[in-house]
Coordinates of C-alpha atoms in Angstrom, one line a residue:
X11 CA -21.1 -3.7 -22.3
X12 CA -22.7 -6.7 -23.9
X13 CA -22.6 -10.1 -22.1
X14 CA -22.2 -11.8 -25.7
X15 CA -19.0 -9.6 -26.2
X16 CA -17.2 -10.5 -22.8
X17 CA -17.9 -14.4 -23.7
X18 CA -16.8 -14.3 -27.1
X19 CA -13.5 -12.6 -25.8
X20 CA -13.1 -15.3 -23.5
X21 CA -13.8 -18.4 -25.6
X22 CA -11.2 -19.9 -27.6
X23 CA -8.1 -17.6 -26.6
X24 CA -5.4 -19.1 -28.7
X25 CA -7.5 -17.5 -31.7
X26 CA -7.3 -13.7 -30.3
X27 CA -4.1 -13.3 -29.1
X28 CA -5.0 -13.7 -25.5
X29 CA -4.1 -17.3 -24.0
X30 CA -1.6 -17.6 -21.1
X31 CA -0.7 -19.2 -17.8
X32 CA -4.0 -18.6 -16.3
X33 CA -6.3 -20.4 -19.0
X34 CA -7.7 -23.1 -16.4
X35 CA -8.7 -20.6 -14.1
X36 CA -12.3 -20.3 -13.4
X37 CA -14.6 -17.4 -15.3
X38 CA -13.5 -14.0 -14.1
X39 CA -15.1 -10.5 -14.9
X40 CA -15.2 -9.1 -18.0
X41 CA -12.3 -7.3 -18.4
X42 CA -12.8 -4.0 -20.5
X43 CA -8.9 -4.3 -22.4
X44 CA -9.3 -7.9 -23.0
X45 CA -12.9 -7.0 -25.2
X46 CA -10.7 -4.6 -27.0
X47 CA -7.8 -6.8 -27.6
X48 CA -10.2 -9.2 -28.8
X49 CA -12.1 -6.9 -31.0
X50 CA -8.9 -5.5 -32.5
X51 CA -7.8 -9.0 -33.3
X52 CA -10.8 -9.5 -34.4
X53 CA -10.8 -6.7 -36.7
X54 CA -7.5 -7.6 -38.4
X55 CA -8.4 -11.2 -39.0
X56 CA -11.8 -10.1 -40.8
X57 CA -9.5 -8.0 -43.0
X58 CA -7.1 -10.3 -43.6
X59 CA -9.7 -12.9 -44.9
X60 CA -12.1 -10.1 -46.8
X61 CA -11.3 -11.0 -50.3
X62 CA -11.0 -7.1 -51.1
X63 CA -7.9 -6.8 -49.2
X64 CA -6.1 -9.9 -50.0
X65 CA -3.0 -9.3 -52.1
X66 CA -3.9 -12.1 -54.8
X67 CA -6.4 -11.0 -57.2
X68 CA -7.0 -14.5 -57.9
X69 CA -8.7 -15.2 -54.7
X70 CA -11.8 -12.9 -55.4
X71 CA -12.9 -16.4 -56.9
X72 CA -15.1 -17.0 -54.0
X73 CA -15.7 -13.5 -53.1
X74 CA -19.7 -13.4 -53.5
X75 CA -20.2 -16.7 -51.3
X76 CA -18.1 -15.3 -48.7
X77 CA -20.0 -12.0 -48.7
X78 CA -23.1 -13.7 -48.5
X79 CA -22.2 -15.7 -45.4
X80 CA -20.4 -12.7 -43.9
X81 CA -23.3 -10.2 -44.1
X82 CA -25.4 -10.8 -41.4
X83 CA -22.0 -11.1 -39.1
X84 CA -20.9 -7.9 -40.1
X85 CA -24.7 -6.5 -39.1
X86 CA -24.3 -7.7 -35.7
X87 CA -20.8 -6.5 -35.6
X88 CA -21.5 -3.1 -36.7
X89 CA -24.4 -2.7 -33.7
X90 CA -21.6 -3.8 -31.7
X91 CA -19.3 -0.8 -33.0
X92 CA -20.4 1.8 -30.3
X93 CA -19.3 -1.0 -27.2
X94 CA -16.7 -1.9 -28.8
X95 CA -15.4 1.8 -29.3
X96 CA -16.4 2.3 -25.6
X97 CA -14.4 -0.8 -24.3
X98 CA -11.3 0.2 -26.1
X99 CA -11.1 4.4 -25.8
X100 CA -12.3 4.2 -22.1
X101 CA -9.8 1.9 -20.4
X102 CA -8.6 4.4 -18.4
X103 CA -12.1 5.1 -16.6
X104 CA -13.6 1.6 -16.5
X105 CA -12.6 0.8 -13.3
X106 CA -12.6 3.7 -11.1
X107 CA -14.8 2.4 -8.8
X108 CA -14.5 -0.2 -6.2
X109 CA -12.2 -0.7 -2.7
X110 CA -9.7 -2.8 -4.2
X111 CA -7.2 -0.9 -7.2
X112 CA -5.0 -4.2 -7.5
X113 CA -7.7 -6.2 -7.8
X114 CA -9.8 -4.2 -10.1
X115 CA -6.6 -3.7 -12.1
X116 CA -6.8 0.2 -11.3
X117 CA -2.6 0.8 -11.5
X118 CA -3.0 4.6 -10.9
X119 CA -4.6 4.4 -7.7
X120 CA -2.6 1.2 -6.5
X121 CA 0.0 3.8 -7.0
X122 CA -1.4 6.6 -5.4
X123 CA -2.1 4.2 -2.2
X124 CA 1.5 3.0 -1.9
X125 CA 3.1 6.6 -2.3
X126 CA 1.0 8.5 0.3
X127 CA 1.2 5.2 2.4
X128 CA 4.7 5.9 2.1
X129 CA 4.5 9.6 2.8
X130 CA 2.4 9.1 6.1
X131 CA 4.8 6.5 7.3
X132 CA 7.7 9.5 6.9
X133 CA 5.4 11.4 9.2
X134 CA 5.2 9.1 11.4
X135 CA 9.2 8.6 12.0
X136 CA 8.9 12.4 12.5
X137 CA 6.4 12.0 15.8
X138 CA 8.3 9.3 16.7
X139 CA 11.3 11.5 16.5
X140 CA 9.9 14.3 18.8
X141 CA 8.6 11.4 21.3
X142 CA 12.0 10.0 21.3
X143 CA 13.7 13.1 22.2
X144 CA 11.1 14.6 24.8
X145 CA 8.7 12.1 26.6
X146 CA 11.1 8.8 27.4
X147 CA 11.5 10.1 31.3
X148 CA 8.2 11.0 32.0
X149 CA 7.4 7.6 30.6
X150 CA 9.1 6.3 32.5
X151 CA 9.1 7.3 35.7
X152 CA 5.1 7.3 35.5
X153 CA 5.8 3.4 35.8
X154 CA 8.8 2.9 38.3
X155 CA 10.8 4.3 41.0
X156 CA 13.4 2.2 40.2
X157 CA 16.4 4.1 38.9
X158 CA 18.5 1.5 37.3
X159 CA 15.2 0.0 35.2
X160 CA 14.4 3.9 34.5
X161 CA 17.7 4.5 33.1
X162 CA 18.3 1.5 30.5
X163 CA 14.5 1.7 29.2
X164 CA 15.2 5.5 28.6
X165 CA 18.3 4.7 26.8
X166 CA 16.9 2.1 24.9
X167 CA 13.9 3.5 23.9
X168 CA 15.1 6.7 23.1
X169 CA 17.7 5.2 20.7
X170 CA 14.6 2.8 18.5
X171 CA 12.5 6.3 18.7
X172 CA 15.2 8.4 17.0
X173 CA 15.9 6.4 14.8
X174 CA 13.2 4.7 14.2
X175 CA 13.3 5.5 10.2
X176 CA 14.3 2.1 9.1
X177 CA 11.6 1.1 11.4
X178 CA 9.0 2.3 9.4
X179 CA 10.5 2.2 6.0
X180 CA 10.8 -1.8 6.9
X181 CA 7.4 -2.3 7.8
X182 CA 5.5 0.4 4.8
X183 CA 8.1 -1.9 2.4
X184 CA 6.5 -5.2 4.3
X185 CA 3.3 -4.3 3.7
X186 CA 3.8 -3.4 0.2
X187 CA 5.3 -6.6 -0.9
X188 CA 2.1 -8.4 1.1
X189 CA -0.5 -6.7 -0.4
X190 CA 1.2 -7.5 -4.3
X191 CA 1.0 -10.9 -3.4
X192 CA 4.9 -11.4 -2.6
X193 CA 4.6 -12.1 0.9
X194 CA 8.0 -14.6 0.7
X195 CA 9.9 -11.5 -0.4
X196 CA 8.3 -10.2 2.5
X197 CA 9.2 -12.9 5.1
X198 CA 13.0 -12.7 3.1
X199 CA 13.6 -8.6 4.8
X200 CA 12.0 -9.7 8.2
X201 CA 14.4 -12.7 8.1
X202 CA 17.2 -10.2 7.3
X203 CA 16.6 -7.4 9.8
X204 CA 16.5 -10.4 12.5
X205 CA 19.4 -11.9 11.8
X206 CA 21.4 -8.9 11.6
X207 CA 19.9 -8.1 15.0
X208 CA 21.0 -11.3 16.6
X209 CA 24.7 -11.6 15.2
X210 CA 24.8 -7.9 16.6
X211 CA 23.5 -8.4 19.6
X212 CA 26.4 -9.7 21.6
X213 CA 28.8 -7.9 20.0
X214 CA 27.4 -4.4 21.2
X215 CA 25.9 -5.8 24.2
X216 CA 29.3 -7.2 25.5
X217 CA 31.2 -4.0 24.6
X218 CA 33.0 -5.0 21.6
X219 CA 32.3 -1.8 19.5
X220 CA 33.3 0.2 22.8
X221 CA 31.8 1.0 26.2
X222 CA 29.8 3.8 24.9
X223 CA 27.4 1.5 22.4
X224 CA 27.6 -1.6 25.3
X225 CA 24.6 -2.8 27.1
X226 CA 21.0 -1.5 27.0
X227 CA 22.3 1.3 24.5
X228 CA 24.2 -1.5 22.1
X229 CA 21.2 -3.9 22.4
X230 CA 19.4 -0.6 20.9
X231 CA 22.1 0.0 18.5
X232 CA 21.8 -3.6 16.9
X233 CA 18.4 -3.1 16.9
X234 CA 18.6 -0.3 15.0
X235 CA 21.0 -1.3 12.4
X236 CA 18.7 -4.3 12.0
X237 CA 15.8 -2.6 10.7
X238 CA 17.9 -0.3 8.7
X239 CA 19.3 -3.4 6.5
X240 CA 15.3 -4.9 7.0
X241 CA 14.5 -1.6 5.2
X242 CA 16.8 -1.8 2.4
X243 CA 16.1 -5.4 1.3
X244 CA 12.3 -4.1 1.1
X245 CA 13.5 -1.0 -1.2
X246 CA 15.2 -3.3 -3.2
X247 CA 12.3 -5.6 -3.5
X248 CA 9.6 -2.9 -4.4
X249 CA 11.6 -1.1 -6.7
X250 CA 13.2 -4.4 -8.7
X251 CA 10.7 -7.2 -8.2
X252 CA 7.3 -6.1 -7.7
X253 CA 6.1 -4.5 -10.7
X254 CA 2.6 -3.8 -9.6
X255 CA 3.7 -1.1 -7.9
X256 CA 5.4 2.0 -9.5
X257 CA 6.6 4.5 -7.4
X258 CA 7.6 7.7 -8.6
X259 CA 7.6 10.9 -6.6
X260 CA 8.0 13.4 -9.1
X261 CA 5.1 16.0 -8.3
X262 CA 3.7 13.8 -5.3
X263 CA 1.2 15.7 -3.7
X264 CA -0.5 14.4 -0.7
X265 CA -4.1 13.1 -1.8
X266 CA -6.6 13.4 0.8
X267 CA -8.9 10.3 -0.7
X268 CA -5.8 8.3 -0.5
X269 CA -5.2 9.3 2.8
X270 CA -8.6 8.4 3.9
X271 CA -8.6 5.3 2.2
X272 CA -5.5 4.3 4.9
X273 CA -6.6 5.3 7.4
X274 CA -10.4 4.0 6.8
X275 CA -8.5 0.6 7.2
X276 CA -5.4 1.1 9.4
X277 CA -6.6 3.8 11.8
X278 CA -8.7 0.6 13.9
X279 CA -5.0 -1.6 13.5
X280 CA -3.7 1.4 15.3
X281 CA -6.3 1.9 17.9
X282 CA -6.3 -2.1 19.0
X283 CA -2.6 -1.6 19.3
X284 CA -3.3 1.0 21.8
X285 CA -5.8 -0.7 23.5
X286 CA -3.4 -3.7 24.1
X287 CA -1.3 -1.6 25.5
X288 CA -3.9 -0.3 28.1
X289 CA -5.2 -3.8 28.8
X290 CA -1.3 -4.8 29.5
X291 CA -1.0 -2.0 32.0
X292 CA -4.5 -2.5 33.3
X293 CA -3.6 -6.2 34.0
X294 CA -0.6 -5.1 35.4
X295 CA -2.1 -2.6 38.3
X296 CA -4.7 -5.9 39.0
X297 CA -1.8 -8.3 39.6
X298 CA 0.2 -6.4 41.3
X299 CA -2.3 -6.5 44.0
X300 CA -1.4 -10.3 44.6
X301 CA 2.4 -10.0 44.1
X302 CA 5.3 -9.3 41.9
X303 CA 5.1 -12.9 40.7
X304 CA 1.9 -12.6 39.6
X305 CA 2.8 -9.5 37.0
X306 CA 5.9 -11.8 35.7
X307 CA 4.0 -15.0 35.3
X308 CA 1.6 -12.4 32.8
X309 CA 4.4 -11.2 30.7
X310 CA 5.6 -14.7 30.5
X311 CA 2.0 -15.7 29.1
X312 CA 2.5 -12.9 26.8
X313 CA 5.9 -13.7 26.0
X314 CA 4.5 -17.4 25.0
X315 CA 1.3 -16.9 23.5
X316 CA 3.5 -14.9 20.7
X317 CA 5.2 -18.5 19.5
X318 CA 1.6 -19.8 19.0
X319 CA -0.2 -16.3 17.7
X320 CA 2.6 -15.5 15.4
X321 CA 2.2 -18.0 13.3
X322 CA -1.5 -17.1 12.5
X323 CA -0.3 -13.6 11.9
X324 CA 1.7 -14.6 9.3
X325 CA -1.0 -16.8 8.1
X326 CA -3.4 -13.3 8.1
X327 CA -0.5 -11.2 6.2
X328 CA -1.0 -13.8 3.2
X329 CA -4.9 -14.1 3.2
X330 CA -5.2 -10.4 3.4
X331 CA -4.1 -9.6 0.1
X332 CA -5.7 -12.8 -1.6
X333 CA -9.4 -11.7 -0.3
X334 CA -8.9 -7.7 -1.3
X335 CA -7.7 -9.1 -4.8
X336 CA -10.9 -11.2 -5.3
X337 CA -13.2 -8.9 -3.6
X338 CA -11.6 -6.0 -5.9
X339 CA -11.8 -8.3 -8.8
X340 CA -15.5 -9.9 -7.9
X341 CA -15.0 -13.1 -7.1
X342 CA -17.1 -14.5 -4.0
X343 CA -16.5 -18.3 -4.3
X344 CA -12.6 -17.5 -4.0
X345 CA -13.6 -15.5 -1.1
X346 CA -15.3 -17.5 0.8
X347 CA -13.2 -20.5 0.2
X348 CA -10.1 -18.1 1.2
X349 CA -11.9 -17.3 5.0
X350 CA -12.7 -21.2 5.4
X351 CA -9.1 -22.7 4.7
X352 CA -7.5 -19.3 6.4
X353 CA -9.8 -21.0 9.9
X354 CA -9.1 -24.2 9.5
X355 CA -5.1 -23.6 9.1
X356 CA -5.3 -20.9 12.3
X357 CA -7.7 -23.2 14.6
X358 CA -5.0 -25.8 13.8
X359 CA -2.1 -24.1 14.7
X360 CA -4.0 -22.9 18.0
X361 CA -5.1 -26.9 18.4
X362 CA -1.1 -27.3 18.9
X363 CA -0.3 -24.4 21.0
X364 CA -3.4 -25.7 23.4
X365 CA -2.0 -29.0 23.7
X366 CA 1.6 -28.0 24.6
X367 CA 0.4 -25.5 27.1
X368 CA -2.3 -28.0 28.6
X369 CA 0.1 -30.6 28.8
X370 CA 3.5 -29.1 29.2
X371 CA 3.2 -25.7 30.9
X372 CA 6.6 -27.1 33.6
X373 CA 8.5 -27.3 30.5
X374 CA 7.4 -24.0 28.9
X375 CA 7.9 -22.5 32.0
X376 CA 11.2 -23.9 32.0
X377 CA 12.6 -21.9 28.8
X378 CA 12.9 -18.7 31.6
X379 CA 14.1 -20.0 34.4
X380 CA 11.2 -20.1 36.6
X381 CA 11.4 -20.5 39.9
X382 CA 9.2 -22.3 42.4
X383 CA 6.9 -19.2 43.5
X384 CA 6.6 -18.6 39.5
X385 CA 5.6 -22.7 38.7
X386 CA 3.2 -22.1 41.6
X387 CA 1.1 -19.6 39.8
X388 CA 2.1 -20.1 35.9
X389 CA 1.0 -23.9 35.5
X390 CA -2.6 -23.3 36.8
X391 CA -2.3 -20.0 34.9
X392 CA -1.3 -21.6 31.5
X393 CA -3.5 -24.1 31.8
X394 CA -6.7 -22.0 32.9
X395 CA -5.7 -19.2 29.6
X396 CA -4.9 -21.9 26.9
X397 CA -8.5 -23.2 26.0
X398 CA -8.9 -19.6 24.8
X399 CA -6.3 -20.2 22.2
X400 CA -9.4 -22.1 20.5
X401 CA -11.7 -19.2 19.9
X402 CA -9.0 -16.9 19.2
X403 CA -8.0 -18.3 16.1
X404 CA -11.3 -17.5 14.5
X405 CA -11.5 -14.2 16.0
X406 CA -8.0 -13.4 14.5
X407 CA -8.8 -14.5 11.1
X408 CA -12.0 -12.5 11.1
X409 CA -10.6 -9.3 12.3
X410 CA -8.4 -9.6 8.9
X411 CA -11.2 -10.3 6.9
X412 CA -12.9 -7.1 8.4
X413 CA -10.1 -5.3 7.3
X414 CA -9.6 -7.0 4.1
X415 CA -13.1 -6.2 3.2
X416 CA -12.6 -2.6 4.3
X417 CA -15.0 -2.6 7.5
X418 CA -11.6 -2.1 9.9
X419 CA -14.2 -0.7 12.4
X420 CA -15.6 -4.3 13.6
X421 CA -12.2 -5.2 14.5
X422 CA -11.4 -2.5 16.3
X423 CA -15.0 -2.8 17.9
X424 CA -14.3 -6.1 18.9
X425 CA -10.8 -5.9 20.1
X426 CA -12.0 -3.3 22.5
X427 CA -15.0 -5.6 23.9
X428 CA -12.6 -8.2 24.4
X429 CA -9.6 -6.1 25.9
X430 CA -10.8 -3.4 27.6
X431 CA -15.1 -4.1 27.6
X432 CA -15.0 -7.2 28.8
X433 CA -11.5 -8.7 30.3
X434 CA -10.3 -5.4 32.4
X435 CA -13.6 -5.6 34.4
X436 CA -13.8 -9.6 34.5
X437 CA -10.4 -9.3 36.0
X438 CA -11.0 -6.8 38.7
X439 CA -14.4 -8.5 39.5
X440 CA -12.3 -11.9 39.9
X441 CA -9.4 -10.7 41.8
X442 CA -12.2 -9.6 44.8
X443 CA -12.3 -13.4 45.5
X444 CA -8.8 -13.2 46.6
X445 CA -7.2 -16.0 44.5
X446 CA -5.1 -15.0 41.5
X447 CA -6.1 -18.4 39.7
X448 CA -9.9 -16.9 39.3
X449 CA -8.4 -13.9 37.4
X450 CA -7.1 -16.0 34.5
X451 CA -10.5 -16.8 33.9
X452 CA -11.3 -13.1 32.5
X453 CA -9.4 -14.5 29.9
X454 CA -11.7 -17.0 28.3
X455 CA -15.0 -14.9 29.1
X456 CA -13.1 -12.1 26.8
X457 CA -12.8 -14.8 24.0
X458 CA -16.1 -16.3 24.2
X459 CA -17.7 -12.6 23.8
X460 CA -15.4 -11.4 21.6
X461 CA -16.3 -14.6 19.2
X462 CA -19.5 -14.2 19.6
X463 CA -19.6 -10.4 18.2
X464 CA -17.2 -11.5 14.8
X465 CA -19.5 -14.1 14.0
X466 CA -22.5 -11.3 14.7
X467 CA -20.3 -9.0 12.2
X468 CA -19.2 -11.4 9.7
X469 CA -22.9 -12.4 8.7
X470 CA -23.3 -8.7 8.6
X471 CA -20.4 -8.5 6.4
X472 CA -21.3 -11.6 4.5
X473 CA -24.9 -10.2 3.6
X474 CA -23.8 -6.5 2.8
X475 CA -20.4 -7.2 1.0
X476 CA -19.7 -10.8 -0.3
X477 CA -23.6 -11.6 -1.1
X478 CA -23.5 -8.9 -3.5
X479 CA -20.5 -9.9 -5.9
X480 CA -22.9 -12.9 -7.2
X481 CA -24.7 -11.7 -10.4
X482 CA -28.4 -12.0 -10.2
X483 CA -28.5 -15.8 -11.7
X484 CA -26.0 -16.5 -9.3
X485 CA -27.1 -18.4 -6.0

């Protein structure tokens, strides 16, 4: 399609029917329906003002100075014909191509995305279903001897497994409402789901509802009901107030390129979340070799680090969907600006969470109770682990642009240098000096590599992908 027809359908928009909200917005790509809009408008005005098809005959008073200065537009206009036919009968194909359907305006395959992302998270309830009812002993008793801590993680985890529907209908809803842009909506059913978890908590935990849902199994229970009401607020959401998404299942049929469009990005998000799970029980066997203290003064790390790493999730869940709508609809600068203010924010948060834990660990410590043997080795631990906090905020933030951007891979390639690469050995290595404050150190050597490959990957990314999106008399 012409450049010349694109700008004239941009400039002056109050004259063809298209100005809105979004007026001051920087230059976008041509969009195929706004040339035809245009041109139709277009069309009806040049009718309107062609003195054969006004109504008063008395206006043909001007008729042959208005042909004469209308001739050689209506040349040019007629070459144009053939574009213009082509931007407005082939709207439906002009933007098949391309990762991002929201941002390339491509509602067909938007919806084609959410429903089969909603059909695989059905199949996944079902494994988790059969995991729930078969595996929770062997589990468990792979890990402990202990029958009392065998018995309430069996019950517990065998309830969130069974039904672990609202589970997944929560977090496919979640995700939804994130990638539209309506992350608040978002943040409303995870604030929903928790509270309903914590005014249930005590009530099934201290055998209100009866002895048979108290304790581990009513902690479950309230867990349960939690994500079920997380779930529903997200149903209402998608199906009232986000109209980007239309989801109909009448004749669904699983689509394989859909499929593999998922699970191009999500299958790495699943694989790091298996490898963190490895590195925790890896970290576990090491520590244990030192004492029992050791293990709990690591899953109180864990336990803290969330307060300061959650944040920068969250952070990720909104930039996420900004960067695939501007890489979808071709706009680099927005990129860009997107990852550097996405950096800054994170390496900010983790700027706070360094200080506390540098400065404060007896009073972090404090929130659980710790006793002397725990300060002992959690203080020099905190304060060993935290400078990491530094590095990580960059390495989070790229791992989402990786994703966002549709190369998943390099965060998953990364996550496993960092978790199981390079911190599992440094660990072991360190622990054959005999002090357990040397192993904390495997912590920091995993961040320093693991920052050093996303920068190696986002130059990769930012030659290959974002370079690209800049016309050729762009710089």
């Amino acid at each position: 399609m012409p450049q010349r027809l694109c700008d004239e359908s941009r400039a002056k928009p109050a004259q063809n029917g298209l100005a809105d909200a979004h007026d001051d917005e920087p230059e976008r790509a041509c969009d195929p329906q706004d040339v035809c809009k245009f041109i139709r408008a277009r069309d009806a005005r040049d009718q309107a003002d062609d003195p054969e098809h006004r109504a008063k005959p008395g206006s043909r008073a001007g008729a042959k100075e208005d042909r004469a200065d209308d001739d050689g537009n209506q040349r040019q206009r007629d070459r144009d014909r053939p574009d213009a036919d082509a931007a407005c009968d082939g709207l439906q194909n002009d933007d098949q191509r391309g990762q991002q359907g929201q941002g390339e305006k491509n509602q067909r395959r938007a919806n084609a995305t959410a429903e089969n992302g909603i059909f695989l998270s059905l199949c996944s309830f079902v494994v988790f279903l059969v995991i729930g009812l078969t595996c929770m002993k062997p589990y468990f008793y792979a890990q402990t001897g202990d029958e009392a801590i065998a018995r309430q993680g069996i019950q517990y985890l065998s309830v969130c497994c069974i039904f672990s529907l609202g589970l997944f209908t929560q977090t496919m809803g979640e995700k939804l409402l994130a990638a539209t842009g309506r992350t608040y909506l978002s943040m409303i059913s995870q604030l929903t789901g928790a509270v309903v978890n914590i005014i249930l908590d005590p009530i099934f935990i201290f055998g209100y509802c009866g002895e048979a849902l108290s304790g581990t199994t009513g902690a479950a229970v309230a867990t349960v009901i939690g994500q079920f009401c997380g779930a529903g607020m997200t149903l209402f959401f998608n199906l009232n107030k986000n109209p980007d998404i239309q989801i109909g299942f009448k004749g669904f049929r699983p689509s394989a390129k859909a499929i593999g469009r998922i699970y191009a990005v999500g299958l790495p998000s699943i694989a790091m979340q298996c490898v963190g799970s490895v590195m925790t029980f890896g970290m576990n066997l090491i520590l244990m070799t030192f004492s029992a203290t050791a293990v709990a003064v690591f899953g109180v790390y864990f336990k803290l680090q969330s307060f300061v790493f959650m944040p920068v999730f969250g952070l990720n869940n909104g930039m996420v969907p900004i960067i695939g709508y501007n890489y979808g609809a071709r706009r680099p600068d927005r990129v860009k600006k997107t990852i550097k203010l996405a950096v800054c924010y994170a390496e900010g948060i983790m700027l706070i969470g360094f200080c506390i834990f540098q400065f404060f660990p007896d009073k972090v410590l404090g929130i659980f109770a710790a006793s002397d043997a725990m300060l002992a080795i959690g203080i020099p631990a905190l304060r060993i682990i935290c400078p990491h906090f530094l590095l990580a905020g960059i390495g989070i933030v790229m791992g989402s642009v990786f994703q966002a951007l549709g190369n998943g891979v390099f965060s998953l390639i990364v996550s496993m240098c960092r978790q199981l690469v390079v911190l599992l050995p440094a660990a072991w290595l360190l622990a054959r000096t005999g002090s357990v404050n040397n192993v904390w150190w495997a912590f920091l050597i995993a961040e320093v590599v693991s920052l050093l490959l996303s920068l190696a990957f986002f130059a990769r990314i930012n030659k290959t992908v974002i370079a690209p999106l800049y016309g050729p008399e762009e710089p």
